[in-house]
Each structure stands twice: as structure tokens, then as C-alpha cells.
Coordinates of N, CA and C in Angstrom, one line a residue:
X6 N -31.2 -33.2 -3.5 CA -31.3 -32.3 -4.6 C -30.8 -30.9 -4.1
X7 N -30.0 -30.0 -5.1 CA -29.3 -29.1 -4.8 C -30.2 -28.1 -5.6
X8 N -30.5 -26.8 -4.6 CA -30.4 -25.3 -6.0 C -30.1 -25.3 -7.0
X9 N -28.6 -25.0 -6.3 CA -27.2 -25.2 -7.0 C -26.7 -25.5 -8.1
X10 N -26.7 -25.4 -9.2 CA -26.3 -26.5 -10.5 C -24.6 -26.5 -10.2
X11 N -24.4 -27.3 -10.2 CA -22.7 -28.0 -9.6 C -22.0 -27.4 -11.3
X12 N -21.1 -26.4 -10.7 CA -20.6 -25.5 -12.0 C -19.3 -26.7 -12.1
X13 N -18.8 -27.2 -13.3 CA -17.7 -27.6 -13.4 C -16.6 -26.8 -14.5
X14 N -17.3 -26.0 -15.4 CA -16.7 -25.2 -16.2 C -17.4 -24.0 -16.7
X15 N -16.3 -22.9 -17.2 CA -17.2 -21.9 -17.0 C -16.9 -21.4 -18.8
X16 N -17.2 -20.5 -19.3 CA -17.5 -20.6 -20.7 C -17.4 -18.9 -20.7
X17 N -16.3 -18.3 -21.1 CA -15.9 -16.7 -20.7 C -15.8 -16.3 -22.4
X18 N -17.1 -15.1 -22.9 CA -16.7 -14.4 -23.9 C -15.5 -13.9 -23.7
X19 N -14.7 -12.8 -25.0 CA -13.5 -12.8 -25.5 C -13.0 -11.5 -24.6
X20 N -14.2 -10.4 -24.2 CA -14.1 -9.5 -23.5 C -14.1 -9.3 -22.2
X21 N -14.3 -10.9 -21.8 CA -15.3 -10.5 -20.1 C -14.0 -10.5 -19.1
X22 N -12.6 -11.3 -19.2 CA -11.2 -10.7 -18.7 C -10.9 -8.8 -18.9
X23 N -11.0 -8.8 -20.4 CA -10.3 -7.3 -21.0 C -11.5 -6.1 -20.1
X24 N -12.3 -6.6 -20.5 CA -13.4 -5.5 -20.5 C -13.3 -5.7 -18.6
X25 N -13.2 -6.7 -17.5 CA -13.3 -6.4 -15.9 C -12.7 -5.6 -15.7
X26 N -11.1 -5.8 -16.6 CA -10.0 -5.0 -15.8 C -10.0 -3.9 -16.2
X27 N -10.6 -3.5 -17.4 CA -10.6 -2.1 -18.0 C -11.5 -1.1 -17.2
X28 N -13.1 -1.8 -16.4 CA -13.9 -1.6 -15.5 C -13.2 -0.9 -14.6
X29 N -12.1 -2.0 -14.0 CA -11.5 -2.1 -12.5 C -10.4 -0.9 -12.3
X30 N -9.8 -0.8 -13.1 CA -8.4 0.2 -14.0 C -8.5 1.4 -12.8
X31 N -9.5 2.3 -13.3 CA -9.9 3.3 -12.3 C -9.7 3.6 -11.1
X32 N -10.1 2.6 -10.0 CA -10.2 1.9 -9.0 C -8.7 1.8 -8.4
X33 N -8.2 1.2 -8.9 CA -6.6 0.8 -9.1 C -6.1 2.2 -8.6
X34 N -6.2 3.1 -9.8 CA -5.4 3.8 -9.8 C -5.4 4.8 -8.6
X35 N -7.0 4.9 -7.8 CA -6.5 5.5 -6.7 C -6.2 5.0 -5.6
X36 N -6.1 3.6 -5.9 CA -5.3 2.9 -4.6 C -6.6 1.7 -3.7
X37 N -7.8 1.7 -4.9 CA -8.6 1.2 -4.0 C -9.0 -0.4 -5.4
X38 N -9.2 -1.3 -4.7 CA -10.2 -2.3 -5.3 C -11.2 -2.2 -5.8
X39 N -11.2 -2.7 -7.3 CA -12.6 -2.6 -8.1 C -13.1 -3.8 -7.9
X40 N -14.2 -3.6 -8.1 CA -15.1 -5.2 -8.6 C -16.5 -4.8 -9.9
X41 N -16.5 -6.5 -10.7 CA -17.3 -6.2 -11.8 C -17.9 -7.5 -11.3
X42 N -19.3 -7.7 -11.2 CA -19.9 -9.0 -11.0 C -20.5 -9.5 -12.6
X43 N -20.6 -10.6 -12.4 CA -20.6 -11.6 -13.9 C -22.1 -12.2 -13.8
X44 N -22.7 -11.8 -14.7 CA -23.8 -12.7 -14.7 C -23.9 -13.2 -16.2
X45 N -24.9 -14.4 -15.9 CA -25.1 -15.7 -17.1 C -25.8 -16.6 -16.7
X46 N -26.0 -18.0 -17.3 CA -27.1 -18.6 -17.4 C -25.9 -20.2 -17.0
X47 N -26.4 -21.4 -16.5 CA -25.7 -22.4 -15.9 C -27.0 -23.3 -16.9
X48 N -26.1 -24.5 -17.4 CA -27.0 -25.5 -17.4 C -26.0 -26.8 -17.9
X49 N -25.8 -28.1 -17.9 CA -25.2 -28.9 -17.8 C -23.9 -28.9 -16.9
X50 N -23.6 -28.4 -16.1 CA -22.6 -28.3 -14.9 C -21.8 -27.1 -15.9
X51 N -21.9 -26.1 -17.0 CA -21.2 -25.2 -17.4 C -22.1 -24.2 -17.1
X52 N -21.0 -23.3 -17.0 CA -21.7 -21.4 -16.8 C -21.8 -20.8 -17.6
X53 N -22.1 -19.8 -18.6 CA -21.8 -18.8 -19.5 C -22.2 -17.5 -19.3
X54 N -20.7 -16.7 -19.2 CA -20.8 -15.5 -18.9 C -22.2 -14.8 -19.4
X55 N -22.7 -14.0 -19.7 CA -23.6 -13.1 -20.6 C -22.8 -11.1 -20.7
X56 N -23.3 -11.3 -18.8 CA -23.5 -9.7 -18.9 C -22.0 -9.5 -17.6
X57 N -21.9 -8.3 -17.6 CA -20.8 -7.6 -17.4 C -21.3 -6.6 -16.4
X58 N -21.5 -6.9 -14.7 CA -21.8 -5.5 -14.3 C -21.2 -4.8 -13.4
X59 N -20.9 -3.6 -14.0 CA -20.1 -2.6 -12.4 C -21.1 -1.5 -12.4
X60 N -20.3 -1.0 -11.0 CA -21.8 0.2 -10.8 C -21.3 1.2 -10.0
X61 N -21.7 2.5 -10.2 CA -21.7 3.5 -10.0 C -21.3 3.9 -9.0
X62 N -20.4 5.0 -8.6 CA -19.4 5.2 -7.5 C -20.4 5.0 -6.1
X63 N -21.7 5.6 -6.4 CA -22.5 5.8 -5.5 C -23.2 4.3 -4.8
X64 N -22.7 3.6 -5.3 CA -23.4 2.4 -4.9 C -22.9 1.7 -4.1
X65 N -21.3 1.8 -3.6 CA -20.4 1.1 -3.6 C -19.6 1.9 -2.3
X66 N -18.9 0.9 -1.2 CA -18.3 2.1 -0.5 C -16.8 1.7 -0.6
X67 N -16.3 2.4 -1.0 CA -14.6 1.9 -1.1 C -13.4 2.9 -0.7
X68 N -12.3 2.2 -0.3 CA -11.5 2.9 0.5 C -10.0 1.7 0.1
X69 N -8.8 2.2 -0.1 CA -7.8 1.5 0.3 C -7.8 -0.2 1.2
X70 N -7.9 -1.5 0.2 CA -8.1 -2.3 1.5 C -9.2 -2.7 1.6
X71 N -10.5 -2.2 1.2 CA -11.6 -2.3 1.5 C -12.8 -2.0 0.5
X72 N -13.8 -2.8 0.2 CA -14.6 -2.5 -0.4 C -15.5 -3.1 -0.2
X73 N -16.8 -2.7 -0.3 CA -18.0 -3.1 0.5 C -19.6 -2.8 -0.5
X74 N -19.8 -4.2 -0.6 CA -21.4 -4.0 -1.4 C -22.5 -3.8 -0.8
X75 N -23.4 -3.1 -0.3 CA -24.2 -2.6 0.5 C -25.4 -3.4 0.1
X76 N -26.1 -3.7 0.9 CA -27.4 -4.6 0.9 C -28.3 -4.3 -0.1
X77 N -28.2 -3.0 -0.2 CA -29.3 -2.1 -1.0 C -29.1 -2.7 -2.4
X78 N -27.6 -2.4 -2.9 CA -27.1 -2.5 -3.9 C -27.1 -3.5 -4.5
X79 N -27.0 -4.8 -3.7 CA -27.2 -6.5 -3.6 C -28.3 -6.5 -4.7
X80 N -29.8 -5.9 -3.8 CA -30.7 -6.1 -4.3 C -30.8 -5.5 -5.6
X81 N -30.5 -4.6 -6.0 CA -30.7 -4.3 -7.4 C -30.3 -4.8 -8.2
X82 N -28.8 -5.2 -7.7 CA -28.1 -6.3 -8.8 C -29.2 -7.6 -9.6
X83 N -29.5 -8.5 -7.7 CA -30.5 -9.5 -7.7 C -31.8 -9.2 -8.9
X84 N -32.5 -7.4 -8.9 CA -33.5 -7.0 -9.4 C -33.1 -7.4 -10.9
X85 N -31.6 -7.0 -11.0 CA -31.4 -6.7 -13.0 C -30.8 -7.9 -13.6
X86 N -30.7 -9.1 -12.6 CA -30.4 -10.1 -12.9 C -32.0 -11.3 -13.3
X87 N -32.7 -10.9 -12.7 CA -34.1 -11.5 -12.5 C -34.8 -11.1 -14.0
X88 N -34.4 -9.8 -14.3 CA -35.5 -8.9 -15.6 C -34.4 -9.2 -16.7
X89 N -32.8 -9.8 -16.4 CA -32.6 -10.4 -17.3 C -32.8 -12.2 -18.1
X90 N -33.2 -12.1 -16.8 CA -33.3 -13.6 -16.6 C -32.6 -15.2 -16.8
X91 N -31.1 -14.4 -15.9 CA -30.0 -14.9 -15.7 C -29.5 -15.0 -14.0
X92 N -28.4 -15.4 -13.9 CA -27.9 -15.5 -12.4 C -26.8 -15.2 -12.3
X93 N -26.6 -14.7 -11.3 CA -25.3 -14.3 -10.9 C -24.2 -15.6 -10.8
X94 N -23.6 -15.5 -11.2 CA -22.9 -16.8 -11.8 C -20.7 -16.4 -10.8
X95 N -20.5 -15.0 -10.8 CA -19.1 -14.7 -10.2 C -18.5 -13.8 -10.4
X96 N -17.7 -13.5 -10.2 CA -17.3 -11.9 -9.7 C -15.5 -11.7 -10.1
X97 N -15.1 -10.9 -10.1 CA -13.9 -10.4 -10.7 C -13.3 -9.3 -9.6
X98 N -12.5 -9.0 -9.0 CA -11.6 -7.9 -7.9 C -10.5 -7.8 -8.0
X99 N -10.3 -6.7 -8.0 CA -8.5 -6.6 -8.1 C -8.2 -6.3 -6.4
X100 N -6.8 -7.0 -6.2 CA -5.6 -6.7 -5.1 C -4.3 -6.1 -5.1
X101 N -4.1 -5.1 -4.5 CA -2.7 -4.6 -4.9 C -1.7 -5.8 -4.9
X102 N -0.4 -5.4 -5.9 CA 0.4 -6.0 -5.5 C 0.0 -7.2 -6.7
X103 N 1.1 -9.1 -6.7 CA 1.1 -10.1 -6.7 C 0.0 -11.2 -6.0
X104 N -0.9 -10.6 -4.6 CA -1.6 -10.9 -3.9 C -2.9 -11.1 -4.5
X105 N -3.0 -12.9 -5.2 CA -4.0 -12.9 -5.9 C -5.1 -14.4 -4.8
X106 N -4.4 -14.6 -3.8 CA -5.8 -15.2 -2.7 C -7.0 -14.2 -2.5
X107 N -8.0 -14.8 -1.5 CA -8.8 -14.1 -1.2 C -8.5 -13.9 0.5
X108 N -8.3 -12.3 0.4 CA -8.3 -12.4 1.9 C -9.3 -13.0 3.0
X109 N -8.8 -12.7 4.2 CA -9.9 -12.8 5.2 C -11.1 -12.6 4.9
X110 N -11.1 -11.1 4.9 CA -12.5 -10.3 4.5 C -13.4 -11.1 3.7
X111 N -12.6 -11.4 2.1 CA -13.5 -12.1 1.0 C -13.9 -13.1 1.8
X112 N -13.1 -13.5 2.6 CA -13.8 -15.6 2.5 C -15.1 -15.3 3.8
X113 N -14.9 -14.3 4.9 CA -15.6 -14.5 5.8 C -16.8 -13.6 5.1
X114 N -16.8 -12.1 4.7 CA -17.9 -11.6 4.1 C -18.4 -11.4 2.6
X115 N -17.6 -12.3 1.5 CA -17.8 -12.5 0.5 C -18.8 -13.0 0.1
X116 N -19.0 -13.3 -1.1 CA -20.6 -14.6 -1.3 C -20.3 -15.8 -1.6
X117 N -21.0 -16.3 -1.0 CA -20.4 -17.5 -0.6 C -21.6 -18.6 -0.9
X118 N -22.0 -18.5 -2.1 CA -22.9 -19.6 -2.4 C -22.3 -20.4 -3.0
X119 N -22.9 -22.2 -3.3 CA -22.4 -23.0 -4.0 C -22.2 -22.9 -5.3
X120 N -20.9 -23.4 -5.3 CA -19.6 -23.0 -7.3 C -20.0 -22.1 -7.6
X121 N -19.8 -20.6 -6.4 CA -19.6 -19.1 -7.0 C -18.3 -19.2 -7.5
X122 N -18.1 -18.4 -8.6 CA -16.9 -17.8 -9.0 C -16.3 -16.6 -8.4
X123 N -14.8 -17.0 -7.7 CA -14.4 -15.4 -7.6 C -13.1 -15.4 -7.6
X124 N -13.0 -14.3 -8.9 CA -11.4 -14.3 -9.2 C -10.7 -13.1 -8.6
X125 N -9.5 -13.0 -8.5 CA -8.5 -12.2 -8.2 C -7.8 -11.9 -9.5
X126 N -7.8 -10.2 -9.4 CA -6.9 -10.0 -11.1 C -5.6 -8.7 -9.9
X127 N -4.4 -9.4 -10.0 CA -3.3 -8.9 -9.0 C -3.3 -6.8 -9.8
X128 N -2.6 -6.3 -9.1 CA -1.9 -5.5 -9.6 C -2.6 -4.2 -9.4
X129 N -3.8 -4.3 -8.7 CA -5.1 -3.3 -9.2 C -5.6 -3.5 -10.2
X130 N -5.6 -4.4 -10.9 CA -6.4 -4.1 -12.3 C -5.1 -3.0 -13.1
X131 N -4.0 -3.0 -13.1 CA -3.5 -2.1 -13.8 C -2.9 -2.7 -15.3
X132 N -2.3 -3.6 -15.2 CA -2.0 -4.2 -16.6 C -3.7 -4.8 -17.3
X133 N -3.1 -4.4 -18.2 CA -4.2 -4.8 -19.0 C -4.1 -6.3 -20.1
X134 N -2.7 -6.7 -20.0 CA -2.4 -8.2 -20.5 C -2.8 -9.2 -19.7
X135 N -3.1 -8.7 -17.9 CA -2.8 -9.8 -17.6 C -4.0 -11.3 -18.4
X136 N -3.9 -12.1 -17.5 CA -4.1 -13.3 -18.0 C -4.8 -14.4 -17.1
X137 N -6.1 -15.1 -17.3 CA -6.4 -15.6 -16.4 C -5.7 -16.5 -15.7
X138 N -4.4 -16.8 -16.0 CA -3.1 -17.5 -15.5 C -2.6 -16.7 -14.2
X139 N -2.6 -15.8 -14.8 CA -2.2 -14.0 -13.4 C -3.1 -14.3 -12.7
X140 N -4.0 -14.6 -12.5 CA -5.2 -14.3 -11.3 C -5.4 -15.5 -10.4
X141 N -6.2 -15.1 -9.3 CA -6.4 -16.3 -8.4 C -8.0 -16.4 -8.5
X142 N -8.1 -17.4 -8.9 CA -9.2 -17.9 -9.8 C -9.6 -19.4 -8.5
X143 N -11.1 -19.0 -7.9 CA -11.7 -19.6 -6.7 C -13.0 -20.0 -6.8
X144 N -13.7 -20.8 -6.2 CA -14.4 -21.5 -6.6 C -14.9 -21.9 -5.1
X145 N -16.6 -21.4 -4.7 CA -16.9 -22.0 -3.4 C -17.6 -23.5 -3.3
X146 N -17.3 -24.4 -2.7 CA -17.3 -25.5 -2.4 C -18.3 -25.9 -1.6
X147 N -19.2 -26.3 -1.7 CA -20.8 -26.4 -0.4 C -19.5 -27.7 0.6
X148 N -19.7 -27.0 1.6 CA -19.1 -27.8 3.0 C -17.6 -28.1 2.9
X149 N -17.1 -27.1 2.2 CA -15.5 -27.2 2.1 C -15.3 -25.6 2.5
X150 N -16.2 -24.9 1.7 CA -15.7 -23.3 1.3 C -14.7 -23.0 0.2
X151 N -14.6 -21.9 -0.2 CA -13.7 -21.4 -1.4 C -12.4 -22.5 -1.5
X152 N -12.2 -22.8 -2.3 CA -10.6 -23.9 -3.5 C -10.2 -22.8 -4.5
X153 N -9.0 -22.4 -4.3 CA -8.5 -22.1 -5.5 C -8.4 -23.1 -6.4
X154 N -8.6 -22.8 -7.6 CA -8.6 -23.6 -8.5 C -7.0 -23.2 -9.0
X155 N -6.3 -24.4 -9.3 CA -4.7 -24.3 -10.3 C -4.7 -23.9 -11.4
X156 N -3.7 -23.4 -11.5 CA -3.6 -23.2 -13.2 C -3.7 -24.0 -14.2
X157 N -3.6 -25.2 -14.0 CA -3.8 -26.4 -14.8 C -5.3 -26.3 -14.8
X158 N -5.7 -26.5 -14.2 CA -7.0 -26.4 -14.4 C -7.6 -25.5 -14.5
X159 N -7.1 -24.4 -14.8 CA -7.7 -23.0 -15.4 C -8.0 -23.4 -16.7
X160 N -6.9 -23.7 -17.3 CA -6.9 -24.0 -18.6 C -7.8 -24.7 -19.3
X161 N -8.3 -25.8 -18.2 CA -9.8 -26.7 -19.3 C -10.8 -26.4 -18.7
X162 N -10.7 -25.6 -17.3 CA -12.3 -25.4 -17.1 C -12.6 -23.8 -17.1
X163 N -11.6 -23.0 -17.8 CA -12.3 -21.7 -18.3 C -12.2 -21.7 -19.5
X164 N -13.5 -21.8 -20.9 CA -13.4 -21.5 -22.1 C -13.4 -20.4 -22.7
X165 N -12.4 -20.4 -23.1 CA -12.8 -18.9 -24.3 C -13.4 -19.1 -25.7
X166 N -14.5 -17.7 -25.6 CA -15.1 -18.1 -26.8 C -15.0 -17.0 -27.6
X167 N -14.0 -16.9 -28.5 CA -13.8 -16.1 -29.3 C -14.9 -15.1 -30.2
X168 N -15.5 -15.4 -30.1 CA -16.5 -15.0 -31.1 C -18.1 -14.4 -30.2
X169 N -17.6 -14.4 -29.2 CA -18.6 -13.7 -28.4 C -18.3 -12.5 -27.3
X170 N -19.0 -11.5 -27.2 CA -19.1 -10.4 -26.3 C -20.0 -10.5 -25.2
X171 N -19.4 -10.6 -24.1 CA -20.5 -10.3 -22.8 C -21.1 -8.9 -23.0
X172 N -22.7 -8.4 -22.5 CA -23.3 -7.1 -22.5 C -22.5 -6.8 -21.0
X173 N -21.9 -5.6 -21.3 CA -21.7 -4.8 -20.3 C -22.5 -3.6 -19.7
X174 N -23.1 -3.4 -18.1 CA -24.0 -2.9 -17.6 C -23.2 -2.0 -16.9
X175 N -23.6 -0.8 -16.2 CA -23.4 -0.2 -15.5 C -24.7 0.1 -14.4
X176 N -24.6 -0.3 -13.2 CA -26.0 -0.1 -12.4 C -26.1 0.9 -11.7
X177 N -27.0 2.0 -11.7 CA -27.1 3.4 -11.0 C -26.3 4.2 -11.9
X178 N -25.9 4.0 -13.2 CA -25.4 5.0 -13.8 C -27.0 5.3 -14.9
X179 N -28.2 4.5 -15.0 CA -29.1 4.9 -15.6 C -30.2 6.1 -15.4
X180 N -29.8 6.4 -14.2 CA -30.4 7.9 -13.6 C -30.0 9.1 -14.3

């Protein structure tokens, strides 16, 4: 028996693409990587986004190349995920450029729990069309490690559900 619920598909309201990269945009533009983490609720091997969170410059240490979630910050997430009473289900980052793998960095200090989600949205987050076809869309594997998933199979194991809005959160901006 696993923790884990073995994610096979994931179930993405209509904003939770528009609204990361609009998050991330910023980020981009001064040359550094955003990230928005995804939380939702898992139950028959599907995920469903809910909430939407990015967080406050102060939370976060970023630079060109580099971006770093601080332990502290982990926990709060962990805290506003708990009082939602949801899970951290996958994550969203932009890379300069075409460059939609996960680098070194991601795969060796990334999260790395079983069927996290973690997508790559190319370009810094600067286009705002792109498309979950544009991104490099990953998936951690218990005893394999991160799989990109293909674009073929983007297609049937990310739903869109038109008629729904992820809540979007900002953390440390409620001070």
C-alpha cells in the first residue's frame, strides 16, 4: 500500500494555465523564473486542480537561473494546504528560452514525491497563448524519477474543464 494515490489524470480548471503564466509574467520579465504551486484534492487515480498559489517576493529567493523555496516557506504552503484541506497535487515554472525539460537543479532539488506534477511553461512565462502543448509537462515516477509526459498524452490525461475557476492565493501577501 502506497500514500500516494497513483495520479493517472489530472482535471485543470479553465484559468489554472492563463492565470500561472499571468502569476509568472513578472518574474520573466526581469530575467528570473516564476513558480505558482497547484493545489487540489486526488481521488480515483485523477487530480483536480482547486487553488492557485504564488507568494510574495519575500518568501522566495530568486535570481537569473535560480529559484529557491525556503523551508520556512514549504511549511506554510504545507500549513494552507492542510486548513484547506487539500494537497499539493504540482507546480508550474517558467525557463528562458524554448528550454521546457527540467533541469539538473529541478530533478536533483525539486519535489520529488510520487505522481507530482511539474510543468515547464518555455519563454519566461512571457506569451500568454502558450499552450499546455508548449510546455514540458513531468510527472515523478516512485523508483524511476521524473517522465516527461508526450504530447499525445497531454491531450487525454490533462482535462479541461471549462466551466470552472481554480481560487487563486497569494501567501505572505496577507500581512
Amino acid at each position: 500500500m502506497s500514500l500516494y494515490e497513483k495520479i493517472k489524470h489530472w482535471r485543470m480548471p479553465t484559468n489554472t494555465l492563463s492565470a500561472s503564466l499571468q502569476a509568472m509574467a513578472p518574474d520573466g520579465l526581469r530575467g528570473n523564473e516564476g513558480i505558482v504551486m497547484w493545489l487540489g484534492r486526488s481521488a480515483s487515480n485523477v487530480a483536480t486542480i482547486t487553488h492557485l498559489v504564488t507568494f510574495a517576493e519575500h518568501l522566495l529567493r530568486k535570481r537569473p537561473d535560480f529559484l529557491e523555496i525556503p523551508p520556512s516557506t514549504m511549511s506554510r504552503l504545507t500549513d494552507l494546504a492542510e486548513t484547506l484541506e487539500v494537497s499539493l497535487i504540482g507546480q508550474i515554472h517558467s525557463h528562458p528560452g524554448t528550454f521546457i525539460d527540467l533541469s539538473i537543479p529541478d530533478r536533483r532539488y525539486g519535489i520529488s514525491a510520487p505522481y507530482y506534477l511539474s510543468v515547464v511553461a518555455p519563454h519566461y512565462a512571457q506569451r500568454p497563448d502558450t499552450d499546455w502543448r508548449d510546455c514540458g509537462v513531468h510527472q515523478f515516477i516512485p523508483r524511476a524519477g521524473f517522465r516527461r509526459v508526450s504530447n499525445v498524452e497531454v491531450r487525454w490525461r490533462i482535462e479541461r474543464l471549462p466551466f470552472a475557476n481554480a481560487t487563486s492565493i497569494s501567501l505572505g501577501e496577507e500581512a
